mmCIF file of C-alpha atoms in Angstrom:
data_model
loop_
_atom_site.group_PDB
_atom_site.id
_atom_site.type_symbol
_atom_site.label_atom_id
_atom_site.label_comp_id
_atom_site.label_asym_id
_atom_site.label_seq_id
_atom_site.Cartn_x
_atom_site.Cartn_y
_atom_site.Cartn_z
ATOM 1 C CA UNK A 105 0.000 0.000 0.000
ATOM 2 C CA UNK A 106 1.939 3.467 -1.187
ATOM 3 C CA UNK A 107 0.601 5.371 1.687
ATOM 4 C CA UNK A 108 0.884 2.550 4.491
ATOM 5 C CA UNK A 109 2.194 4.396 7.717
ATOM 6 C CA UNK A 110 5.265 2.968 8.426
ATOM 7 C CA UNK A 111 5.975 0.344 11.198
ATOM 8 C CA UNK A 112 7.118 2.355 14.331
ATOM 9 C CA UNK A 113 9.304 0.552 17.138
ATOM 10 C CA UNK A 114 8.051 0.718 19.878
ATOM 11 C CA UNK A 115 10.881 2.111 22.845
ATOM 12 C CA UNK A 116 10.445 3.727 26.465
ATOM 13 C CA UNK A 117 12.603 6.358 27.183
ATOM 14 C CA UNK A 118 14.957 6.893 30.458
ATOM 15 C CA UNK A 119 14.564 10.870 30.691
ATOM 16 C CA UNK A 120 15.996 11.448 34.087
ATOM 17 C CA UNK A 121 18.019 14.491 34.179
ATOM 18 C CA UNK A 122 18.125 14.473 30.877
ATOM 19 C CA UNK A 123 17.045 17.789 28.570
ATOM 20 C CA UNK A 124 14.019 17.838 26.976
ATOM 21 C CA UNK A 125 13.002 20.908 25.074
ATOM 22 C CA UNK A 126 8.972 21.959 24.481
ATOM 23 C CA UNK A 127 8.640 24.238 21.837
ATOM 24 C CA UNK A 128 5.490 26.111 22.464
ATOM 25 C CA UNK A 129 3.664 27.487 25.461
ATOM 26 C CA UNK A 130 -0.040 27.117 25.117
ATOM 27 C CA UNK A 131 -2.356 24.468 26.135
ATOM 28 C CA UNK A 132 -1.119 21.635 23.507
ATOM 29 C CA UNK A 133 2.169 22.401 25.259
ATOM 30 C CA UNK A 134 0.973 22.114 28.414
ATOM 31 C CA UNK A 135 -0.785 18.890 28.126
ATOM 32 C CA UNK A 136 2.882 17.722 26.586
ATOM 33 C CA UNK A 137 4.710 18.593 29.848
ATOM 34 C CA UNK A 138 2.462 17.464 32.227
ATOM 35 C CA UNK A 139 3.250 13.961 30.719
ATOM 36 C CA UNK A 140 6.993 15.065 30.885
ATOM 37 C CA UNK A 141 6.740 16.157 34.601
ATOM 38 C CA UNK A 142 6.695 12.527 35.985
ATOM 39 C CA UNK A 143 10.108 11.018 34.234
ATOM 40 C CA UNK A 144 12.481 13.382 35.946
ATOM 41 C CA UNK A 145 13.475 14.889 32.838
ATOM 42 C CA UNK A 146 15.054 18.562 32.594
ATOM 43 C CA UNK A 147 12.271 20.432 30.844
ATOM 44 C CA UNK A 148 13.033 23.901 28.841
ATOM 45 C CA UNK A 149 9.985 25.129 27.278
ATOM 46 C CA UNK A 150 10.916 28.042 24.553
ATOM 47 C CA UNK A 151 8.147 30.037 24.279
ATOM 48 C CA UNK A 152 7.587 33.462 24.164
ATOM 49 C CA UNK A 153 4.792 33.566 26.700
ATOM 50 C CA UNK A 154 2.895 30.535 28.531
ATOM 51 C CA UNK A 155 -0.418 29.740 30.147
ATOM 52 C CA UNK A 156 -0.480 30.423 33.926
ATOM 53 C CA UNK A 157 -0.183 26.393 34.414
ATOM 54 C CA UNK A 158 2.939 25.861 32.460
ATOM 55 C CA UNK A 159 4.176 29.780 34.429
ATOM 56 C CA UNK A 160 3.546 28.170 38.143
ATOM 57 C CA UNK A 161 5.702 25.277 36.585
ATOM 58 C CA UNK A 162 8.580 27.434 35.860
ATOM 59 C CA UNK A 163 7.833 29.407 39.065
ATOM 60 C CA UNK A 164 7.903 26.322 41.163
ATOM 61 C CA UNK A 165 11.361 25.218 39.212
ATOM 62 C CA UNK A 166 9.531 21.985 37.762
ATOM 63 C CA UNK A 167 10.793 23.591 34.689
ATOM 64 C CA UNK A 168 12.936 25.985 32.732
ATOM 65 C CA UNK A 169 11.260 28.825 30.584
ATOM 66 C CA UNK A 170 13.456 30.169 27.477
ATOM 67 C CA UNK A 171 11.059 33.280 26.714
ATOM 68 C CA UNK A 172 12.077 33.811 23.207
ATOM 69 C CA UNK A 173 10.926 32.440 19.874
ATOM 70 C CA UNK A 174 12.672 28.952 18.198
ATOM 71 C CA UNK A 175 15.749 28.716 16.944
ATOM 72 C CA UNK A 176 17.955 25.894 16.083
ATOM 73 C CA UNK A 177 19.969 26.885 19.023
ATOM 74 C CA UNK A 178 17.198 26.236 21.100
ATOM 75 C CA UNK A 179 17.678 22.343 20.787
ATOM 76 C CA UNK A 180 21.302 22.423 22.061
ATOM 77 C CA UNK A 181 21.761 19.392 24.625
ATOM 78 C CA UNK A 182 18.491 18.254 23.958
ATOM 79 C CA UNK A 183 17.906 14.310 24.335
ATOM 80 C CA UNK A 184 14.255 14.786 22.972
ATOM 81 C CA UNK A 185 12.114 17.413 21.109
ATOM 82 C CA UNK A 186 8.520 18.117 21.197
ATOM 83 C CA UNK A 187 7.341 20.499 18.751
ATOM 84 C CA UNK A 188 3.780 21.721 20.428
ATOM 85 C CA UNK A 189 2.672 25.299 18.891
ATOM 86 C CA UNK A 190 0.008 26.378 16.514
ATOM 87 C CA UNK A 191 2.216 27.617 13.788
ATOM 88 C CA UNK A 192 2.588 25.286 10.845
ATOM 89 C CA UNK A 193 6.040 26.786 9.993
ATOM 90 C CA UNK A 194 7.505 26.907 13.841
ATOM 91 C CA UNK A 195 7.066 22.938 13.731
ATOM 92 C CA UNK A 196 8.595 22.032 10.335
ATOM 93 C CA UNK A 197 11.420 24.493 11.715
ATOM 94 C CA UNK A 198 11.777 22.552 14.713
ATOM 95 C CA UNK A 199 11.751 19.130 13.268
ATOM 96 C CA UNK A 200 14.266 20.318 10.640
ATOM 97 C CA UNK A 201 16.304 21.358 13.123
ATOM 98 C CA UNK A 202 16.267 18.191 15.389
ATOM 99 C CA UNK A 203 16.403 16.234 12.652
ATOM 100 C CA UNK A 204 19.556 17.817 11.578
ATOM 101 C CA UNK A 205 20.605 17.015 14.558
ATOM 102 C CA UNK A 206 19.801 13.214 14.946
ATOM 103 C CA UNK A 207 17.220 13.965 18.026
ATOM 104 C CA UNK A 208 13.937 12.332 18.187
ATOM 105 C CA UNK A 209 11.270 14.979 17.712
ATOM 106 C CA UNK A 210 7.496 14.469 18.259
ATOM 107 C CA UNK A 211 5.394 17.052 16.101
ATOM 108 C CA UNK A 212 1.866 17.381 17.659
ATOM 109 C CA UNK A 213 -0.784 15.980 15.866
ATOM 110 C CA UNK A 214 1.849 15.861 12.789
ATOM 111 C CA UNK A 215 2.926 11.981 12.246
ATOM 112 C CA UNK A 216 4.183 13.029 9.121
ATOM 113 C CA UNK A 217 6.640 15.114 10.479
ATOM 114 C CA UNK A 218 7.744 13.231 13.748
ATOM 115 C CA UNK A 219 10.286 10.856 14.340
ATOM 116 C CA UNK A 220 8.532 9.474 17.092
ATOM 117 C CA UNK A 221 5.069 9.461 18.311
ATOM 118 C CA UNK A 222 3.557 9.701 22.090
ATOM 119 C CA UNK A 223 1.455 6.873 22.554
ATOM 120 C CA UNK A 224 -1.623 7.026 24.247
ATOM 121 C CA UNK A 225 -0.851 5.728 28.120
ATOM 122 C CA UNK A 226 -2.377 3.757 30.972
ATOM 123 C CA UNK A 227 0.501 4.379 34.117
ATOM 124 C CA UNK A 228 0.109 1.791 36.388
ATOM 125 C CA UNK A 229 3.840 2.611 37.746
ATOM 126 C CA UNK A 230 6.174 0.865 37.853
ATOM 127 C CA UNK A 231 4.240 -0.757 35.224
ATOM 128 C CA UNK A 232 3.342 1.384 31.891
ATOM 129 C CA UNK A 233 1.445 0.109 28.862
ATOM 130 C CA UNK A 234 1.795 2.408 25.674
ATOM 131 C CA UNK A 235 -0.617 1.710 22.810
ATOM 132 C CA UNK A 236 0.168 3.621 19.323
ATOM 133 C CA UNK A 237 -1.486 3.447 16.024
ATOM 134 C CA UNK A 238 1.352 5.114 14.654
ATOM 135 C CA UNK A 239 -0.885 8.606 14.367
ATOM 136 C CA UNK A 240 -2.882 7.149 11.670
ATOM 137 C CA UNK A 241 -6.059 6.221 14.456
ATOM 138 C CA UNK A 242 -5.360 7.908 17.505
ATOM 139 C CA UNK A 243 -9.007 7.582 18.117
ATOM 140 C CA UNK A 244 -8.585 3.333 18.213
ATOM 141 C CA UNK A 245 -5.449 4.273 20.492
ATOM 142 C CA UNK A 246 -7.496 5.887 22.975
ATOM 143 C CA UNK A 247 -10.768 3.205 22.779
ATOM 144 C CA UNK A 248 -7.543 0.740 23.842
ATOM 145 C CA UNK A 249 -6.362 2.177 26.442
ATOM 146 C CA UNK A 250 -9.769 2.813 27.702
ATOM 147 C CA UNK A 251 -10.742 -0.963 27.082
ATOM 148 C CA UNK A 252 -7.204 -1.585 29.246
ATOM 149 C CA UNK A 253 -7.766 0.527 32.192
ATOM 150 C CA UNK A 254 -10.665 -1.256 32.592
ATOM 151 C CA UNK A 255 -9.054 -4.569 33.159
ATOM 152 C CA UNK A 256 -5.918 -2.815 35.094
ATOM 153 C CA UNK A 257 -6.843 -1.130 37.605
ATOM 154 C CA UNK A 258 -4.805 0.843 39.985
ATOM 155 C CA UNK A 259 -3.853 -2.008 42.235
ATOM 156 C CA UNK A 260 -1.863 -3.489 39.137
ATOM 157 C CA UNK A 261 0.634 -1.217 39.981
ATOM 158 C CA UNK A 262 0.533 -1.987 43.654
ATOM 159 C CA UNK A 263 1.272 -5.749 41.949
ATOM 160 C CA UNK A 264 4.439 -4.588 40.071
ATOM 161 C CA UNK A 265 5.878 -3.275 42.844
ATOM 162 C CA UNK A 266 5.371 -6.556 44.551
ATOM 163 C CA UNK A 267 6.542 -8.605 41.965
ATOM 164 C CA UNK A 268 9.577 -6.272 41.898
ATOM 165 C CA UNK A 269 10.252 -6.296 45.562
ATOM 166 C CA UNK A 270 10.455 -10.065 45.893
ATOM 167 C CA UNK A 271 12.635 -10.397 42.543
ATOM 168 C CA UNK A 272 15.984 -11.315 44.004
ATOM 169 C CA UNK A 273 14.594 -13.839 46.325
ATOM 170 C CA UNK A 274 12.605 -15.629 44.139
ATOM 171 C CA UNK A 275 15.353 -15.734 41.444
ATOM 172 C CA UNK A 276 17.723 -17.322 44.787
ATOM 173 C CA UNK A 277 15.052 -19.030 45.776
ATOM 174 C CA UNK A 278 14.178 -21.298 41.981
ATOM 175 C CA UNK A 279 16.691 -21.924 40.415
ATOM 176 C CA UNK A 280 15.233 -24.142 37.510
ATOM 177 C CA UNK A 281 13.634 -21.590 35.164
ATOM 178 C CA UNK A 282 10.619 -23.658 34.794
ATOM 179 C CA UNK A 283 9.643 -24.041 38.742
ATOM 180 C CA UNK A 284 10.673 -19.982 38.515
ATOM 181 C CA UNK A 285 7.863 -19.600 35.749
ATOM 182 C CA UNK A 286 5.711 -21.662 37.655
ATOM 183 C CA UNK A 287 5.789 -19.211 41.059
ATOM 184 C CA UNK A 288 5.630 -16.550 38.767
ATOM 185 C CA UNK A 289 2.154 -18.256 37.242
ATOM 186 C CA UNK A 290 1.346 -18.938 41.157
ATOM 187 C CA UNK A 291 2.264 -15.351 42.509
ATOM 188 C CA UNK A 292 -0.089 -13.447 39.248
ATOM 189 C CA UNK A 293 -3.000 -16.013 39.011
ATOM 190 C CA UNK A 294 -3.400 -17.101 42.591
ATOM 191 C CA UNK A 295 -4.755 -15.055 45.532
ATOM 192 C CA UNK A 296 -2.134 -12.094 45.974
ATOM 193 C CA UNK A 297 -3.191 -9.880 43.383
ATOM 194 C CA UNK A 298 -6.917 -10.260 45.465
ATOM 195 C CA UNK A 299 -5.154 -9.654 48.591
ATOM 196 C CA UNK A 300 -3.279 -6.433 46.654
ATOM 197 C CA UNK A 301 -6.429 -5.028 45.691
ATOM 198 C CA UNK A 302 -8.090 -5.618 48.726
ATOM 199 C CA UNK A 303 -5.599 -3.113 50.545
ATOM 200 C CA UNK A 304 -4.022 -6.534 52.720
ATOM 201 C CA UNK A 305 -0.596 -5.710 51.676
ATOM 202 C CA UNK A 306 0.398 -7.589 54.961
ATOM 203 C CA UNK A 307 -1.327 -10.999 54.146
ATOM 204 C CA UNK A 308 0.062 -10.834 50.980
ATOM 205 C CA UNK A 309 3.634 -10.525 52.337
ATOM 206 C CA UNK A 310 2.628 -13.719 54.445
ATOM 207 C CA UNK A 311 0.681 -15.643 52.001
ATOM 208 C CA UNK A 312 3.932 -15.083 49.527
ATOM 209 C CA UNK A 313 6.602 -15.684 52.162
ATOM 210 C CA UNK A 314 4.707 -19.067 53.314
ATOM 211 C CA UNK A 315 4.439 -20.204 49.570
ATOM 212 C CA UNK A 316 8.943 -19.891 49.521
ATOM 213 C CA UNK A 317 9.236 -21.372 52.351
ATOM 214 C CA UNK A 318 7.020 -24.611 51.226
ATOM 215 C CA UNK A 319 8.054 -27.258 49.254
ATOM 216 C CA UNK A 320 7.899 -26.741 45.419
ATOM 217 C CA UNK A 321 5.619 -29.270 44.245
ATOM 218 C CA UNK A 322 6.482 -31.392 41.274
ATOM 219 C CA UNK A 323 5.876 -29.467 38.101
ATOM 220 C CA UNK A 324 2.951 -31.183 35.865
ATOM 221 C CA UNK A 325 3.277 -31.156 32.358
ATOM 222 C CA UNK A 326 0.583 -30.576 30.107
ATOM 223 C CA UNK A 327 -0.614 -30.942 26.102
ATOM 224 C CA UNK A 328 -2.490 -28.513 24.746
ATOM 225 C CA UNK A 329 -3.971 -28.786 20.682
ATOM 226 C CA UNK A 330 -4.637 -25.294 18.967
ATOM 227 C CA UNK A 331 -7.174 -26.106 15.718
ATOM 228 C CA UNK A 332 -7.178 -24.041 13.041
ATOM 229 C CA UNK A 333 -3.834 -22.270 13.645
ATOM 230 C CA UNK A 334 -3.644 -21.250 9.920
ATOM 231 C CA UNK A 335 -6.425 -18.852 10.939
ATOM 232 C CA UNK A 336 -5.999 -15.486 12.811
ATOM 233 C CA UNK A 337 -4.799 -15.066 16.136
ATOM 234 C CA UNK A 338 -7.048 -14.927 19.317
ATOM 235 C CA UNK A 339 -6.630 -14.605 23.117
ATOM 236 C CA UNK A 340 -6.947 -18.888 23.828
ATOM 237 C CA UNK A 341 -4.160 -19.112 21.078
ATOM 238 C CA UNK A 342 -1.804 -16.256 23.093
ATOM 239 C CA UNK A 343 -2.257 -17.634 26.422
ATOM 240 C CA UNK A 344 -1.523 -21.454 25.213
ATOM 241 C CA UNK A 345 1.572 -20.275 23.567
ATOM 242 C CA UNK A 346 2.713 -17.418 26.214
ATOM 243 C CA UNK A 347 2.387 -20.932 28.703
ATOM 244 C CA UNK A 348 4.324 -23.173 26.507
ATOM 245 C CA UNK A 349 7.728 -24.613 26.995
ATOM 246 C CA UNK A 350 7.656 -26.538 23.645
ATOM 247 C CA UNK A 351 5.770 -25.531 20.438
ATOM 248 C CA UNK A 352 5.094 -28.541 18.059
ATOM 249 C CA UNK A 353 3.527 -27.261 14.725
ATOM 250 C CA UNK A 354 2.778 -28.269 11.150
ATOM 251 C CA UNK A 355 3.932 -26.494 8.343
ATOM 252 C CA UNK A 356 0.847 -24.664 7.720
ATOM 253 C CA UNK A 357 0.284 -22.731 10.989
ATOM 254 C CA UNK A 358 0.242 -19.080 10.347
ATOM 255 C CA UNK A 359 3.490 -17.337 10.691
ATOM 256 C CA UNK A 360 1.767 -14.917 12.862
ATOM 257 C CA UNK A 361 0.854 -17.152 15.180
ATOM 258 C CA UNK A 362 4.121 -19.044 15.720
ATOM 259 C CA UNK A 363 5.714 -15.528 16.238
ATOM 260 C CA UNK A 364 3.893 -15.385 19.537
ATOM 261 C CA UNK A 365 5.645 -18.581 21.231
ATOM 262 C CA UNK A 366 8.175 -17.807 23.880
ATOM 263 C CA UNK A 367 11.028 -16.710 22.626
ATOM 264 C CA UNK A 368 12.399 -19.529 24.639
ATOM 265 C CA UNK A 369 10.316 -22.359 24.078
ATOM 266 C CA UNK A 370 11.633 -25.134 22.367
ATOM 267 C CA UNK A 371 10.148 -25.681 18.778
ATOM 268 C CA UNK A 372 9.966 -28.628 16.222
ATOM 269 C CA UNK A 373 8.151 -29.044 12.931
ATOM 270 C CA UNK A 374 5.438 -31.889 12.191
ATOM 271 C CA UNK A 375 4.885 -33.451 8.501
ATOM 272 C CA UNK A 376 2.694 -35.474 6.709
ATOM 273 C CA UNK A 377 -0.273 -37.443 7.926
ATOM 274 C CA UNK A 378 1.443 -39.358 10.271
ATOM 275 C CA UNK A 379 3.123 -36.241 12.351
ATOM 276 C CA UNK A 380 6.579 -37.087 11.598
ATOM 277 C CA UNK A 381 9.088 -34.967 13.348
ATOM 278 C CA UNK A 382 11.681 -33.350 11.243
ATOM 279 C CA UNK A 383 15.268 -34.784 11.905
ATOM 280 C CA UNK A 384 16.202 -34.527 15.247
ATOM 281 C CA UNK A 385 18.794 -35.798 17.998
ATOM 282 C CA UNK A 386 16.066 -38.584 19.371
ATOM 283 C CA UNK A 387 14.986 -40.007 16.420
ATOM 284 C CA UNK A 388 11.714 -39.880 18.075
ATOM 285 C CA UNK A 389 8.477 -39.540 15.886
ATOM 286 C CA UNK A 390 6.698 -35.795 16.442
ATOM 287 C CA UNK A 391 4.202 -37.307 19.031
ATOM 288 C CA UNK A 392 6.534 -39.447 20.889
ATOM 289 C CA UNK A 393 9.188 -36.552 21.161
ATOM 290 C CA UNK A 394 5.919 -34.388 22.672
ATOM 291 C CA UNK A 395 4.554 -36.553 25.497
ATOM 292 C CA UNK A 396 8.064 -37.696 26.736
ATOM 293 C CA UNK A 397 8.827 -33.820 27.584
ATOM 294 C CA UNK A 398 5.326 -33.500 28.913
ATOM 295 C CA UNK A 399 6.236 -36.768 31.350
ATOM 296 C CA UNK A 400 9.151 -34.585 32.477
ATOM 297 C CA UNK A 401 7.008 -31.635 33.532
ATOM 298 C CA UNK A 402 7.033 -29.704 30.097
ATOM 299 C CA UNK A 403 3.827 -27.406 29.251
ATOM 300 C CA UNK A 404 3.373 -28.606 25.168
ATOM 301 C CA UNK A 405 1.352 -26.968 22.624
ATOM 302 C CA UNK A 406 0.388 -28.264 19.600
ATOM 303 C CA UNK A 407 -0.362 -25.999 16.727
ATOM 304 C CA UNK A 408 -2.475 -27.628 13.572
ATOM 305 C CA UNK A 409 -4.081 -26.843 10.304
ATOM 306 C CA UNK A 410 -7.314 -26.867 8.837
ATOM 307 C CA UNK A 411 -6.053 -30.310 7.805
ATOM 308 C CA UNK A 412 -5.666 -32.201 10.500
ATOM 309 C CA UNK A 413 -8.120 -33.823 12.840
ATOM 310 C CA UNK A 414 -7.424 -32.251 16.472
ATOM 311 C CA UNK A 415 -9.825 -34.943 18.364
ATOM 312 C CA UNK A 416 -7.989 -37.395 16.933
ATOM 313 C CA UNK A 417 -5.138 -36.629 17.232
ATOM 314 C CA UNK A 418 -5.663 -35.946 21.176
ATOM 315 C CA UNK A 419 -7.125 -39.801 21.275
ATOM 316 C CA UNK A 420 -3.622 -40.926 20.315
ATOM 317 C CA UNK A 421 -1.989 -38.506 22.345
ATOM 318 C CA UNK A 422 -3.954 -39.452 25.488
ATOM 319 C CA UNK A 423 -3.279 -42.952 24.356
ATOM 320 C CA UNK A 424 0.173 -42.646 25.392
ATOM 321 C CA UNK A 425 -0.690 -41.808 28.814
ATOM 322 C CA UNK A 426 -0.638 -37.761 28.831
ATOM 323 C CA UNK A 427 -3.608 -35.429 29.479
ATOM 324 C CA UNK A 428 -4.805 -33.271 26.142
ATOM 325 C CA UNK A 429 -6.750 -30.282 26.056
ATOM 326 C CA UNK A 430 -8.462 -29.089 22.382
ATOM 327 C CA UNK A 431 -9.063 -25.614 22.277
#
């Protein structure tokens, strides 16, 4: 498509103490530097006048106000741009300029012009979740995030900071990856987030510190069949695969979906009618080479075409003793 947007990567930037100018001083600008105000950055708005928000800002030393009009000079020591006024020309001159100068600019409401784009936010600190359509929908950016701060609320970040205070221990604590992953499965499904939300930050701190202490039961492995993956992607498919320590797949399944595996999963291929693996160091057959890792504790997922009979195909897998969910 000529006039496809182009793919954007997505990054999050560490601002702290670092100089980021706002060109502009009026409400656009504003709005710009009230997202600013909570990285630690070193804000310099150039502007030659400013609304009495972004003044008390400057007055309170939360920023720096240049109170002149652009020029290229104005970007000096800059680590990021924003390019916020109401003057067509202003912004091209400021994203000339930074773009001269290799620094990422954002142009308000200008994707054309931008080197990067804000996404719209939902700040659940220390977790953040950006969502960007690249500027061509911001409208579908914004339905998103709404959809998403529905399902996060505010104790998600009460969560993260959990999850982050515990880190070292638990890492000390599990040494196997896979018993790791499984705590980690325990500590986000089970009751603490509940606990979290429910203010009982103190029972959660016991309830967590009981569960290291305890035993770590023996992991159980588990088979899981994905029909249809040469269709689209869905939520069952991205939980069965974001689970999975081993992806077995056929070679029709949708590149798409494949992509979504763990990066660290184990994979093998599956061909012809009889599931043959492709060559590997067990000389096993694709099915056999599936149910001994789930005997060891593995979580397996099974990814199949159109083609292929999945009820079947979990008969014979359950055959050789090993649990199979269809989804």
């Amino acid at each position: 498509m000529a006039n496809a947007p182009p793919t954007l990567f997505p990054v999050f930037f560490n601002l702290a103490d670092r100089r980021v100018a706002v060109v502009g001083g009026g409400a656009v600008a504003e709005r710009k530097v009230g997202l600013l105000l909570g990285t630690g950055a070193a804000i310099v708005v150039v502007a030659p006048a400013l609304t009495p928000w972004l003044r008390d800002a400057a007055d309170a030393g939360s920023l720096e106000h240049v109170p002149a009009p652009f020029t290229p000079a104005s970007l000096d020591g800059a680590w990021l741009v924003v390019a916020a006024t109401d003057q067509g020309g202003v912004n091209q001159a400021v994203a000339a300029a930074a773009r001269e100068r290799r620094i990422p600019c954002n142009v308000v409401d200008d994707p054309v012009l931008s080197t990067i784009q804000v996404p719209a936010i939902i700040d659940r600190s220390p977790l953040v979740v950006a969502v960007s359509s690249g500027g061509s929908a911001p409208m579908l950016a914004r339905r998103i995030r709404e959809r998403l701060e529905s399902l996060l609320d505010e104790s998600t970040g009460d969560l993260a900071r959990f999850v982050a205070r515990y880190r070292s221990r638990i890492v000390r604590r599990f040494r196997d990856l896979d018993a790791r992953r499984d705590f980690y499965d325990w500590m986000l499904d089970g009751p603490l987030p509940g606990l979290l939300a429910a203010g009982e930050d103190r029972r959660a701190c016991l309830t967590l510190e009981a569960a290291m202490d305890g035993e770590s039961a023996a992991r159980i492995g588990s088979a899981t069949i994905l029909a249809a993956a040469d269709g689209p992607v869905d939520l069952l498919t991205l939980r069965a695969l974001n689970q999975a320590d081993l992806v077995a797949h056929v070679p029709a399944v949708n590149p798409a979906i494949l992509d979504k595996a763990r990066r660290d999963a184990a994979r093998i291929a599956l061909k012809g009618q009889g599931l043959r693996s492709e060559p590997d160091a067990s000389g096993d057959d694709g099915l056999a080479w599936l149910v001994r890792h789930v005997k060891s504790g593995k979580r397996a997922t099974l990814l199949l075409g159109t083609a292929h009979d999945p009820q079947l195909l979990a008969r014979r897998i359950v055959a050789r003793g090993v649990p199979c969910t269809v989804l």
